Coordinates of N, CA and C in Angstrom, one line a residue:
M507 N 0.8 -1.2 0.0 CA 0.0 0.0 0.0 C 0.9 1.2 0.0
L508 N 0.5 2.2 -0.8 CA 1.3 3.4 -0.9 C 0.9 4.4 0.3
P509 N 1.9 5.1 0.8 CA 1.5 6.0 1.9 C 0.7 7.2 1.3
T510 N 0.0 7.9 2.2 CA -0.8 9.1 1.8 C 0.1 10.3 2.1
P511 N 0.3 11.2 1.1 CA 1.1 12.4 1.3 C 0.6 13.2 2.5
K512 N 1.5 13.8 3.2 CA 1.2 14.6 4.3 C 1.5 16.1 4.1
K513 N 2.2 16.5 3.0 CA 2.5 17.9 2.8 C 2.3 18.2 1.3
F514 N 2.2 19.5 1.0 CA 2.1 19.9 -0.4 C 2.5 21.4 -0.6
F515 N 2.8 21.8 -1.8 CA 3.0 23.2 -2.1 C 2.4 23.4 -3.5
I516 N 2.3 24.6 -3.9 CA 1.8 25.0 -5.2 C 2.9 25.8 -5.9
T517 N 3.0 25.6 -7.2 CA 4.1 26.3 -8.0 C 3.7 26.5 -9.4
A518 N 4.4 27.4 -10.1 CA 4.2 27.6 -11.5 C 5.5 28.2 -12.1
G519 N 5.7 27.9 -13.3 CA 6.9 28.4 -14.0 C 6.7 28.4 -15.5
S520 N 7.4 29.3 -16.2 CA 7.3 29.3 -17.7 C 8.7 29.6 -18.2
A521 N 8.9 29.1 -19.4 CA 10.3 29.2 -20.0 C 10.3 28.9 -21.5
E522 N 11.3 29.2 -22.1 CA 11.6 28.9 -23.5 C 12.6 27.7 -23.6
G523 N 12.6 27.0 -24.7 CA 13.6 26.0 -24.9 C 13.8 25.8 -26.4
K524 N 14.9 25.1 -26.7 CA 15.2 24.9 -28.2 C 14.3 23.9 -28.8
N525 N 13.6 23.1 -28.0 CA 12.6 22.1 -28.5 C 11.5 22.0 -27.5
H526 N 10.5 21.2 -27.8 CA 9.3 21.1 -26.9 C 9.7 20.5 -25.5
L527 N 10.6 19.5 -25.5 CA 10.9 18.8 -24.3 C 11.8 19.7 -23.4
N528 N 12.7 20.5 -24.0 CA 13.5 21.4 -23.2 C 12.7 22.6 -22.7
A529 N 11.7 23.0 -23.5 CA 10.9 24.1 -23.0 C 10.1 23.6 -21.7
F530 N 9.6 22.3 -21.8 CA 8.9 21.7 -20.6 C 9.9 21.6 -19.4
D531 N 11.1 21.1 -19.7 CA 12.1 20.9 -18.6 C 12.5 22.3 -18.0
N532 N 12.6 23.3 -18.9 CA 13.0 24.6 -18.4 C 11.9 25.2 -17.5
A533 N 10.6 25.0 -17.9 CA 9.5 25.4 -17.1 C 9.5 24.7 -15.7
L534 N 9.8 23.4 -15.7 CA 9.9 22.7 -14.5 C 11.0 23.3 -13.6
M535 N 12.1 23.6 -14.2 CA 13.2 24.2 -13.4 C 12.8 25.6 -12.9
E536 N 12.1 26.4 -13.6 CA 11.6 27.7 -13.2 C 10.6 27.5 -12.0
A537 N 9.8 26.4 -12.1 CA 8.9 26.1 -11.0 C 9.5 25.4 -9.8
K538 N 10.8 25.2 -9.9 CA 11.6 24.6 -8.8 C 11.2 23.1 -8.5
I539 N 10.8 22.4 -9.6 CA 10.5 21.0 -9.5 C 11.2 20.2 -10.6
G540 N 12.2 20.8 -11.3 CA 12.8 20.2 -12.4 C 13.8 19.0 -12.1
N541 N 14.1 18.8 -10.9 CA 15.0 17.7 -10.5 C 14.3 16.6 -9.8
L542 N 13.0 16.5 -10.0 CA 12.1 15.5 -9.4 C 11.5 14.6 -10.5
N543 N 11.1 13.4 -10.1 CA 10.4 12.5 -11.0 C 8.9 12.6 -10.7
L544 N 8.2 13.3 -11.5 CA 6.8 13.6 -11.2 C 5.9 12.4 -11.7
M545 N 5.1 12.0 -10.8 CA 4.1 10.9 -11.1 C 2.7 11.7 -11.1
R546 N 2.2 11.8 -12.3 CA 0.9 12.6 -12.5 C -0.2 11.9 -11.7
V547 N -0.9 12.6 -10.9 CA -2.1 12.1 -10.2 C -3.3 13.0 -10.5
S548 N -4.4 12.4 -10.2 CA -5.7 13.1 -10.4 C -5.8 14.1 -9.2
S549 N -6.9 14.6 -8.9 CA -7.0 15.9 -8.3 C -7.6 15.9 -6.9
I550 N -7.2 15.0 -6.0 CA -7.8 15.0 -4.6 C -6.6 15.3 -3.7
L551 N -6.8 16.3 -2.8 CA -5.8 16.6 -1.8 C -6.2 15.8 -0.5
P552 N -5.3 15.0 0.0 CA -5.7 14.2 1.1 C -6.1 15.0 2.4
P553 N -6.9 14.5 3.2 CA -7.3 15.2 4.4 C -6.1 15.4 5.3
G554 N -6.1 16.6 5.9 CA -5.1 16.9 6.9 C -3.7 17.2 6.4
V555 N -3.5 17.4 5.1 CA -2.2 17.7 4.6 C -1.8 19.1 5.0
E556 N -0.5 19.3 5.1 CA 0.0 20.6 5.6 C 0.6 21.4 4.4
Y557 N 0.3 22.6 4.2 CA 0.8 23.5 3.2 C 2.2 23.9 3.6
C558 N 3.2 23.6 2.8 CA 4.6 23.8 3.1 C 5.3 24.5 1.9
P559 N 5.1 25.8 1.8 CA 5.6 26.5 0.6 C 7.1 26.5 0.4
Q560 N 7.9 26.3 1.4 CA 9.3 26.2 1.2 C 9.9 24.8 1.3
M561 N 9.0 23.8 1.1 CA 9.4 22.4 1.2 C 10.5 22.1 0.2
E562 N 11.5 21.3 0.6 CA 12.5 20.8 -0.3 C 12.4 19.3 -0.3
I563 N 12.4 18.8 -1.6 CA 12.3 17.4 -1.8 C 13.6 16.9 -2.4
P564 N 14.1 15.8 -2.0 CA 15.4 15.3 -2.5 C 15.3 15.1 -4.0
P565 N 16.4 15.5 -4.7 CA 16.4 15.3 -6.2 C 16.2 13.8 -6.5
G566 N 15.5 13.5 -7.6 CA 15.3 12.2 -8.1 C 14.1 11.5 -7.4
S567 N 13.5 12.1 -6.4 CA 12.4 11.5 -5.7 C 11.2 11.3 -6.6
L568 N 10.4 10.2 -6.4 CA 9.2 10.0 -7.1 C 8.1 10.8 -6.4
V569 N 7.5 11.8 -7.0 CA 6.6 12.8 -6.4 C 5.3 12.8 -7.0
P570 N 4.2 12.4 -6.3 CA 2.9 12.5 -6.8 C 2.6 14.0 -7.0
T571 N 2.1 14.3 -8.2 CA 2.0 15.7 -8.6 C 0.8 15.9 -9.5
A572 N -0.1 16.8 -9.2 CA -1.2 17.2 -10.1 C -0.6 18.4 -10.9
Y573 N -0.7 18.4 -12.2 CA -0.1 19.5 -13.0 C -0.8 19.7 -14.3
G574 N -0.7 20.9 -14.8 CA -1.2 21.2 -16.1 C -0.1 22.0 -16.8
Y575 N 0.0 21.8 -18.2 CA 1.0 22.6 -18.9 C 0.6 22.8 -20.3
I576 N 1.2 23.7 -21.0 CA 1.0 23.9 -22.4 C 2.3 24.3 -23.1
I577 N 2.5 23.8 -24.3 CA 3.7 24.2 -25.0 C 3.2 24.7 -26.3
S578 N 3.9 25.8 -26.8 CA 3.6 26.5 -28.0 C 4.8 26.8 -28.8
D579 N 4.8 26.7 -30.1 CA 5.8 27.1 -31.0 C 5.4 28.2 -31.9
V580 N 4.4 29.0 -31.5 CA 3.8 30.1 -32.3 C 4.4 31.4 -31.7
P581 N 5.4 32.0 -32.3 CA 5.9 33.2 -31.8 C 4.9 34.3 -31.5
G582 N 4.9 34.9 -30.4 CA 4.0 36.0 -30.0 C 2.8 35.5 -29.3
E583 N 2.5 34.2 -29.3 CA 1.3 33.6 -28.6 C 1.4 33.7 -27.1
M584 N 0.4 34.1 -26.5 CA 0.3 34.1 -25.0 C -0.2 32.8 -24.5
I585 N 0.5 32.1 -23.6 CA 0.0 30.8 -23.1 C 0.1 31.0 -21.5
S586 N -0.7 30.2 -20.9 CA -0.8 30.3 -19.4 C -1.1 28.9 -18.8
A587 N -0.7 28.7 -17.6 CA -1.1 27.5 -16.8 C -1.4 28.0 -15.4
A588 N -2.3 27.3 -14.8 CA -2.7 27.6 -13.4 C -3.1 26.3 -12.7
V589 N -2.9 26.3 -11.4 CA -3.5 25.3 -10.5 C -4.1 25.9 -9.3
G590 N -5.1 25.3 -8.8 CA -5.8 25.8 -7.6 C -6.1 24.6 -6.7
V591 N -6.0 24.9 -5.4 CA -6.4 23.9 -4.4 C -7.6 24.5 -3.7
G592 N -8.7 23.7 -3.7 CA -9.9 24.1 -2.9 C -9.9 23.3 -1.6
F593 N -10.2 24.0 -0.5 CA -10.1 23.4 0.8 C -11.5 23.3 1.4
S594 N -11.8 22.2 2.1 CA -13.0 22.0 2.8 C -12.6 22.4 4.3
K595 N -13.6 22.5 5.1 CA -13.4 22.8 6.5 C -12.8 21.6 7.3
D596 N -13.2 20.3 6.9 CA -12.9 19.2 7.8 C -12.6 17.9 7.1
T597 N -12.4 18.0 5.7 CA -12.1 16.7 5.0 C -11.1 17.0 3.9
F598 N -11.2 16.2 2.9 CA -10.2 16.3 1.8 C -10.5 17.6 1.0
G599 N -9.5 17.9 0.1 CA -9.6 19.0 -0.8 C -9.6 18.6 -2.2
V600 N -9.7 19.5 -3.1 CA -9.8 19.2 -4.6 C -8.7 20.1 -5.3
I601 N -8.0 19.5 -6.2 CA -7.0 20.3 -7.0 C -7.5 20.4 -8.4
M602 N -7.4 21.5 -9.0 CA -7.8 21.7 -10.4 C -6.6 22.3 -11.2
E603 N -6.4 21.9 -12.4 CA -5.4 22.4 -13.3 C -6.0 22.9 -14.5
F604 N -5.3 24.0 -15.1 CA -5.7 24.6 -16.3 C -4.5 25.0 -17.1
S605 N -4.6 24.9 -18.4 CA -3.6 25.4 -19.3 C -4.3 25.9 -20.6
G606 N -3.9 27.0 -21.2 CA -4.5 27.4 -22.4 C -3.8 28.6 -23.1
R607 N -4.4 29.0 -24.2 CA -3.8 30.1 -25.0 C -4.6 31.3 -24.6
C608 N -4.1 31.9 -23.5 CA -4.7 33.0 -22.8 C -3.8 33.6 -21.8
G609 N -4.2 34.7 -21.1 CA -3.4 35.2 -20.0 C -3.7 34.5 -18.7
K610 N -2.9 34.9 -17.7 CA -3.1 34.2 -16.4 C -4.4 34.6 -15.7
D611 N -4.9 35.8 -16.0 CA -6.2 36.2 -15.4 C -7.3 35.3 -15.8
Q612 N -7.3 34.9 -17.1 CA -8.4 34.0 -17.6 C -8.1 32.6 -17.0
A613 N -6.9 32.2 -16.9 CA -6.6 30.9 -16.3 C -7.1 30.8 -14.9
E614 N -6.8 31.9 -14.1 CA -7.2 31.9 -12.7 C -8.8 31.9 -12.6
K615 N -9.4 32.6 -13.4 CA -10.9 32.6 -13.4 C -11.4 31.2 -13.7
A616 N -10.8 30.5 -14.7 CA -11.2 29.1 -15.0 C -11.0 28.2 -13.8
I617 N -9.9 28.3 -13.1 CA -9.6 27.5 -11.9 C -10.7 27.7 -10.8
K618 N -11.0 29.0 -10.6 CA -12.0 29.3 -9.5 C -13.3 28.7 -9.9
S619 N -13.7 28.8 -11.1 CA -15.0 28.2 -11.6 C -15.0 26.7 -11.5
M620 N -13.9 26.0 -11.9 CA -13.8 24.6 -11.8 C -13.8 24.1 -10.3
L621 N -13.2 24.8 -9.4 CA -13.2 24.4 -8.0 C -14.6 24.6 -7.4
E622 N -15.3 25.7 -7.8 CA -16.7 25.9 -7.3 C -17.6 24.7 -7.8
E623 N -17.4 24.3 -9.0 CA -18.2 23.2 -9.6 C -17.9 21.9 -8.9
A624 N -16.6 21.7 -8.7 CA -16.2 20.4 -8.1 C -16.7 20.3 -6.7
F625 N -16.7 21.3 -5.9 CA -17.3 21.3 -4.5 C -18.8 21.2 -4.6
A626 N -19.4 21.9 -5.5 CA -20.9 21.8 -5.6 C -21.3 20.3 -5.9
T627 N -20.6 19.7 -6.9 CA -20.8 18.3 -7.3 C -20.7 17.4 -6.1
R628 N -19.8 17.6 -5.2 CA -19.6 16.8 -4.1 C -20.4 17.1 -2.9
G629 N -21.2 18.2 -3.0 CA -22.1 18.6 -1.9 C -21.3 19.2 -0.7
M630 N -20.1 19.7 -1.0 CA -19.2 20.2 0.0 C -19.1 21.7 -0.1
E631 N -18.8 22.4 1.1 CA -18.6 23.8 1.1 C -17.1 24.1 0.8
L632 N -16.9 25.0 -0.1 CA -15.6 25.5 -0.4 C -15.2 26.5 0.6
A633 N -14.2 26.2 1.4 CA -13.8 27.0 2.6 C -12.6 28.0 2.2
G634 N -11.9 27.7 1.1 CA -10.8 28.5 0.8 C -10.1 28.0 -0.5
I635 N -9.3 28.8 -1.1 CA -8.5 28.5 -2.3 C -7.1 29.0 -2.2
K636 N -6.2 28.2 -2.6 CA -4.8 28.6 -2.9 C -4.5 28.4 -4.4
M637 N -3.8 29.3 -5.0 CA -3.6 29.2 -6.4 C -2.2 29.7 -6.8
A638 N -1.7 29.1 -7.9 CA -0.5 29.5 -8.5 C -0.7 29.6 -10.1
S639 N -0.2 30.6 -10.7 CA -0.3 30.7 -12.2 C 0.9 31.4 -12.8
T640 N 1.0 31.2 -14.1 CA 2.0 31.8 -14.9 C 1.5 32.1 -16.3
E641 N 2.0 33.1 -16.9 CA 1.7 33.3 -18.3 C 3.1 33.5 -19.1
H642 N 3.1 33.3 -20.4 CA 4.3 33.4 -21.1 C 4.0 33.8 -22.5
Q643 N 4.7 34.8 -23.0 CA 4.6 35.1 -24.4 C 5.7 34.4 -25.2
V644 N 5.3 33.6 -26.1 CA 6.3 32.7 -26.8 C 7.2 33.5 -27.7
E645 N 8.5 33.2 -27.6 CA 9.5 33.8 -28.5 C 9.7 32.8 -29.6
T646 N 10.1 31.5 -29.3 CA 10.3 30.5 -30.3 C 9.5 29.3 -29.9
I647 N 9.9 28.6 -28.8 CA 9.1 27.5 -28.2 C 9.0 27.7 -26.7
G648 N 7.8 27.9 -26.2 CA 7.6 28.2 -24.8 C 6.7 27.2 -24.2
C649 N 6.8 27.1 -22.8 CA 6.0 26.3 -22.0 C 5.6 27.0 -20.8
A650 N 4.3 26.9 -20.4 CA 3.8 27.4 -19.1 C 3.3 26.1 -18.4
L651 N 3.6 26.1 -17.1 CA 3.3 24.9 -16.3 C 2.9 25.3 -14.9
A652 N 2.0 24.7 -14.3 CA 1.6 24.9 -12.9 C 1.3 23.5 -12.3
A653 N 1.7 23.4 -11.0 CA 1.7 22.1 -10.4 C 1.5 22.1 -8.9
V654 N 1.0 21.0 -8.3 CA 0.8 20.8 -6.9 C 1.5 19.5 -6.5
P655 N 2.8 19.6 -6.1 CA 3.5 18.4 -5.7 C 3.1 18.0 -4.3
L656 N 2.9 16.8 -4.0 CA 2.5 16.2 -2.7 C 3.7 15.4 -2.2
W657 N 3.9 15.5 -0.9 CA 5.1 14.8 -0.3 C 4.7 14.2 1.1
Y658 N 5.6 13.4 1.6 CA 5.4 12.7 2.8 C 6.1 13.3 3.9

């Protein structure tokens, strides 16, 4: 059985690269998660987790992470990514991810709307939101990424 994460933080970064994969890797580095092995997870924040914005995770660790990203090779295009964590008062939370061809204000509005719907669907009260977002105007090949790494 896998352990349930006890800590999390939110992050976002955007960058250019010489190719799509390097743009993605450079955005991970900008978000301070580039030396981790991310295991993509769906969007439930375990009950009782602690928000640790300055948490350091050992390089090479396998890290459950909810994330969204977009890569573009259209010079001048604005791209963005955002994540949001919705909190309940006494149980689990919900994580939502967004990426698109827009500015970060639109991305953040989308996250807020998705969290409101997710809580309404579950019949839960949305007690608070934490969010991270980034936007990037593409020069050659750009990536915008936002993530919620979970840790033990």
